Short mmCIF file of C-alpha atoms in Angstrom, two decimals:
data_model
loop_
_atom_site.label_atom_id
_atom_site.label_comp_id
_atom_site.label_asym_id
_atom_site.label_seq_id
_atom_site.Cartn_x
_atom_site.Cartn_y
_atom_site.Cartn_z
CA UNK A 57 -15.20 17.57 20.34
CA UNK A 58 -17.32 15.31 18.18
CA UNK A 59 -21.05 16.15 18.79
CA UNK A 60 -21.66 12.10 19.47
CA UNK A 61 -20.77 12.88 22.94
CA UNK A 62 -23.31 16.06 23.28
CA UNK A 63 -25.60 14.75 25.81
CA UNK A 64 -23.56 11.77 27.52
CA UNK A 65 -23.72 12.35 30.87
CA UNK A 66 -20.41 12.81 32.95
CA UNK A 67 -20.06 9.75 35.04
CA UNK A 68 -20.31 7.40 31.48
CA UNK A 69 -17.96 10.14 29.48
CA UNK A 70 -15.90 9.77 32.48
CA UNK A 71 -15.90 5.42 32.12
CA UNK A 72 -15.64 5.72 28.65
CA UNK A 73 -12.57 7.92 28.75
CA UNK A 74 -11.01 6.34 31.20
CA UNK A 75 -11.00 2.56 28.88
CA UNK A 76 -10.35 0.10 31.70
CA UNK A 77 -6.93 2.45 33.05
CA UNK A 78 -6.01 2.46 36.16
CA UNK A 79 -7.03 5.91 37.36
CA UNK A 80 -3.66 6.46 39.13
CA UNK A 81 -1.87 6.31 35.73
CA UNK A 82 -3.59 9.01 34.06
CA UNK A 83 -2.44 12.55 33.19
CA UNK A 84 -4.68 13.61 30.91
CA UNK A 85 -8.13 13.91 30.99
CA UNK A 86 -11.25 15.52 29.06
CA UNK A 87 -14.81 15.72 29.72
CA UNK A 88 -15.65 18.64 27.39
CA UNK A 89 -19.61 18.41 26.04
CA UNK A 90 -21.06 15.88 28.21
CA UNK A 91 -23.84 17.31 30.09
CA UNK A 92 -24.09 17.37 34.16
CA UNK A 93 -25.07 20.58 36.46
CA UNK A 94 -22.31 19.01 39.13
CA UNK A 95 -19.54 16.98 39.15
CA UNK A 96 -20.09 13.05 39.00
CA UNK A 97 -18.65 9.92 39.00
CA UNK A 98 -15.19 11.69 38.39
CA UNK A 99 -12.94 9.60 41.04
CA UNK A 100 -10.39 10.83 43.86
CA UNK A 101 -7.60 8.23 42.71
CA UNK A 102 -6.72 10.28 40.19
CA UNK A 103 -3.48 11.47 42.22
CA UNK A 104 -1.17 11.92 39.04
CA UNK A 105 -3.87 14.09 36.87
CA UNK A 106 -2.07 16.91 35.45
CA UNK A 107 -4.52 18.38 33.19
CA UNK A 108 -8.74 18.48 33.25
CA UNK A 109 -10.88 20.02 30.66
CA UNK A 110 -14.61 19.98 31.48
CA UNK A 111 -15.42 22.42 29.19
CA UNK A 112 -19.47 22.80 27.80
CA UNK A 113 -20.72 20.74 30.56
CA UNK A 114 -23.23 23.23 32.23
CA UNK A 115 -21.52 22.65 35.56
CA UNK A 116 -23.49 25.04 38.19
CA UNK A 117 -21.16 23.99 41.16
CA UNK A 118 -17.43 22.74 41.90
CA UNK A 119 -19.06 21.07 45.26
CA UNK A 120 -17.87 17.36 44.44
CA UNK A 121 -14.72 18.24 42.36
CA UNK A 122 -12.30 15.46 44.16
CA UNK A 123 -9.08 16.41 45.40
CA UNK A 124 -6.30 16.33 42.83
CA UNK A 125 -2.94 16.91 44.38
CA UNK A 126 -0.98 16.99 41.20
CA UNK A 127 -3.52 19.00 39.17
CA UNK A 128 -1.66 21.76 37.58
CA UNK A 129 -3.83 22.90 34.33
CA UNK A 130 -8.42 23.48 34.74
CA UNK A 131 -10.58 24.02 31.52
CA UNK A 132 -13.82 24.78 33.52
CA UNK A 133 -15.01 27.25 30.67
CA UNK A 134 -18.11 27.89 28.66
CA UNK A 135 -20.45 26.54 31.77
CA UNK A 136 -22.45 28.31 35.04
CA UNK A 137 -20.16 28.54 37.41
CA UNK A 138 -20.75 31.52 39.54
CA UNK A 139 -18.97 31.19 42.96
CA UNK A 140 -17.68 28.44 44.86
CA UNK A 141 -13.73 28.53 43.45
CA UNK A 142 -13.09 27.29 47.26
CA UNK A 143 -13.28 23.73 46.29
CA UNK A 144 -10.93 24.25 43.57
CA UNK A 145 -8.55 26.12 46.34
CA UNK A 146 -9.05 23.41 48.96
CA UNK A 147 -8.54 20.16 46.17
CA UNK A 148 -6.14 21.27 43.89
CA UNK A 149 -3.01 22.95 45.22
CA UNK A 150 -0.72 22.49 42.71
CA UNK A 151 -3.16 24.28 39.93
CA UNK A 152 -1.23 26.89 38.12
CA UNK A 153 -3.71 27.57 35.13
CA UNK A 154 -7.73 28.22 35.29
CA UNK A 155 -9.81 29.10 32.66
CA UNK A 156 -13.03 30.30 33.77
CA UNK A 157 -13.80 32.14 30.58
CA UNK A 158 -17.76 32.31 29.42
CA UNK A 159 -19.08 31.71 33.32
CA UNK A 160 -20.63 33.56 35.66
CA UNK A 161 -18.54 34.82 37.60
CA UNK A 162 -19.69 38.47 38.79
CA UNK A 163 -17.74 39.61 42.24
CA UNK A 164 -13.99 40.08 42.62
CA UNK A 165 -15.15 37.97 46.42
CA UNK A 166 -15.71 34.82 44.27
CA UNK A 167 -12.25 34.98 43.37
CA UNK A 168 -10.62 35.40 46.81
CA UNK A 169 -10.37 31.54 47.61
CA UNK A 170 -7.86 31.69 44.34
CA UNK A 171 -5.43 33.76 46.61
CA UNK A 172 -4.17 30.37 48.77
CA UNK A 173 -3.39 29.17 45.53
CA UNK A 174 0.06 29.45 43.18
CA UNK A 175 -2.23 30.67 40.10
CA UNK A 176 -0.19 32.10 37.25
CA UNK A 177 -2.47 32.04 34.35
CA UNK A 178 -6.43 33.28 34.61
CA UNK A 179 -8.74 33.25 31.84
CA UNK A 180 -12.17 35.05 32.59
CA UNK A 181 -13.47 36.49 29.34
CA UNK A 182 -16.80 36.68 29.22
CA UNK A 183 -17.85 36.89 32.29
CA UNK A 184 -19.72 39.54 34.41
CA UNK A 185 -16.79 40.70 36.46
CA UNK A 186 -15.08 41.57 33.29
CA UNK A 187 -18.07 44.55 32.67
CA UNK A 188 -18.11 47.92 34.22
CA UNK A 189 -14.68 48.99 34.87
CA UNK A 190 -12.61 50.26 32.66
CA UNK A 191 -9.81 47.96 31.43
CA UNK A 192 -6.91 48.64 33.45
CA UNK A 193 -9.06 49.00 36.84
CA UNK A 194 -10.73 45.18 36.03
CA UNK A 195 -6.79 44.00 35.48
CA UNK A 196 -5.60 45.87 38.30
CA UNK A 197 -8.30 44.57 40.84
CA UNK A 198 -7.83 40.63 39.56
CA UNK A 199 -4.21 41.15 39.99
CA UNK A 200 -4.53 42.38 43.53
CA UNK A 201 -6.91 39.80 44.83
CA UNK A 202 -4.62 37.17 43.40
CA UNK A 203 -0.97 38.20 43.69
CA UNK A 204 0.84 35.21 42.34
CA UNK A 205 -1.23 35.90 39.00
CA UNK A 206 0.85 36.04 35.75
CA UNK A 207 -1.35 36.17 32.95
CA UNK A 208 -4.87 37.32 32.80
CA UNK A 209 -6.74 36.76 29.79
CA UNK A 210 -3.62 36.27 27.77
CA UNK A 211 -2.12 39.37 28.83
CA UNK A 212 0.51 40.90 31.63
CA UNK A 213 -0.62 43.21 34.19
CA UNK A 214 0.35 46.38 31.67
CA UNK A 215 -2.14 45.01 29.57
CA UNK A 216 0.28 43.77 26.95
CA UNK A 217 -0.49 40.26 25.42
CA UNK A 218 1.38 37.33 26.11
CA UNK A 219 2.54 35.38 22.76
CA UNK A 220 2.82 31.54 24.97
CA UNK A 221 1.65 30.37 28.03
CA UNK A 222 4.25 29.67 30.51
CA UNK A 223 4.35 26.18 29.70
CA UNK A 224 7.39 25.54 27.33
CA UNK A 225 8.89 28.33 27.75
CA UNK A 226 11.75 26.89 29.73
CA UNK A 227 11.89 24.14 27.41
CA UNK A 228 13.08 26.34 24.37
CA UNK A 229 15.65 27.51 26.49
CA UNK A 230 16.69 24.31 27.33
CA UNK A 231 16.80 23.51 23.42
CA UNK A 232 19.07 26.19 23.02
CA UNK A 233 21.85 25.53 25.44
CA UNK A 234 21.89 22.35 24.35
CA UNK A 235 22.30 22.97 20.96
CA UNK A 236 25.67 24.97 22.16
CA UNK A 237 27.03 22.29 23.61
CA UNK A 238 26.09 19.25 21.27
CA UNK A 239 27.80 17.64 19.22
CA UNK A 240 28.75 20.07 16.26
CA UNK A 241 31.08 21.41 19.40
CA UNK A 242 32.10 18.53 20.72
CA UNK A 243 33.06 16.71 17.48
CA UNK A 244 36.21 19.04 16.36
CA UNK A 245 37.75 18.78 19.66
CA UNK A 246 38.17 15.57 19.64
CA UNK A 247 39.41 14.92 16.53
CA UNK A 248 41.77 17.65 17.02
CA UNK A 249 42.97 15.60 20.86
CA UNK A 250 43.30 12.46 18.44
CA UNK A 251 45.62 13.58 15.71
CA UNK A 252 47.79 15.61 18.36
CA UNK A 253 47.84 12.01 19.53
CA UNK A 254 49.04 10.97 16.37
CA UNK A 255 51.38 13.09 15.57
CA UNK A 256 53.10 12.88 19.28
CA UNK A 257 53.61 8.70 18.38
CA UNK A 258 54.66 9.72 15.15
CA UNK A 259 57.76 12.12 16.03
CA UNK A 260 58.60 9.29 19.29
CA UNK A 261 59.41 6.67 16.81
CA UNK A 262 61.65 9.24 15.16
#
């Protein structure tokens, strides 16, 4: 993020990101650097956003987050967020990955409103919760409060790190099969149909 933006605050970044488009039409949206303790000026007709980064904000509270049915991917991270993960349960039901990492969230409470939710990926590095326990009892907890929960801090529940996120994966397996059945397949087969064709016309008129 270019430090021009460093101190805009978020309802302008918000305009300026926007650039006259219809809010309904956009997917994609960042925020990251601009500098609000809550949630402004950020409107509720974005029904088809996909994807929000508000990352380096210092966002205190979620309170006026607007609901975002579609919302599948939240960079909240680097801010001081310590609680209130209900208005991200109540407005975004579709939300499969959160990064909360560098926050302040301390209580494994703060993350029970995550539990209505679909989650599969969870980022909280660097955050209180994360101290005290030993490694595998901090996993084991997160994973029990939340029990759709894939990936936590880039790792499985064994601990063992997870190369992608979820996203794509499908994708590359959808590259594969079709590369079996393109047109390297294809091709031979019907060049072999044609010249059988051929050579059947050829013997008739014998």
């Amino acid at each position: 993020m270019r430090r021009s933006h460093g101190f805009i605050q978020m309802e302008a970044r918000y305009t300026l990101e926007l650039r006259d488009r219809d809010p309904a039409t956009v997917e994609d949206l960042v925020l990251d650097g601009c500098e609000s303790a809550e949630i402004e000026g950020v409107s509720d007709k974005l029904v088809n956003l996909q994807s929000l980064s508000m990352v380096h904000v210092g966002l205190q509270s979620l309170k006026n987050l607007p609901k975002l049915p579609q919302l599948s991917k939240l960079d909240i991270s680097d801010n001081n967020i310590a609680g209130g993960l209900e208005h991200v349960a109540d407005n975004c039901p579709e939300l499969l990955h959160l990064n909360l990492a560098s926050n302040k969230i301390a209580k494994i409470e703060d993350l029970a409103p995550l539990k209505k939710l679909k989650l599969a990926e969870l980022d909280l590095f660097n955050n209180p919760i994360t101290e005290g326990d030993s490694e595998s009892e901090y996993r084991s907890k997160i994973f029990e409060a939340i029990p759709s929960l894939q990936i936590l801090d880039g790792a499985d529940i064994n601990g063992e790190e997870v190369d992608d996120s979820l996203d794509g994966e499908d994708d590359l397996g959808d590259e594969d099969s079709g590369d079996e059945s393109g047109s390297d397949i294809d091709g031979p087969g019907l060049s072999y149909l044609d010249n059988s064709q051929l050579v059947g016309s050829t013997l008739d008129s014998i």
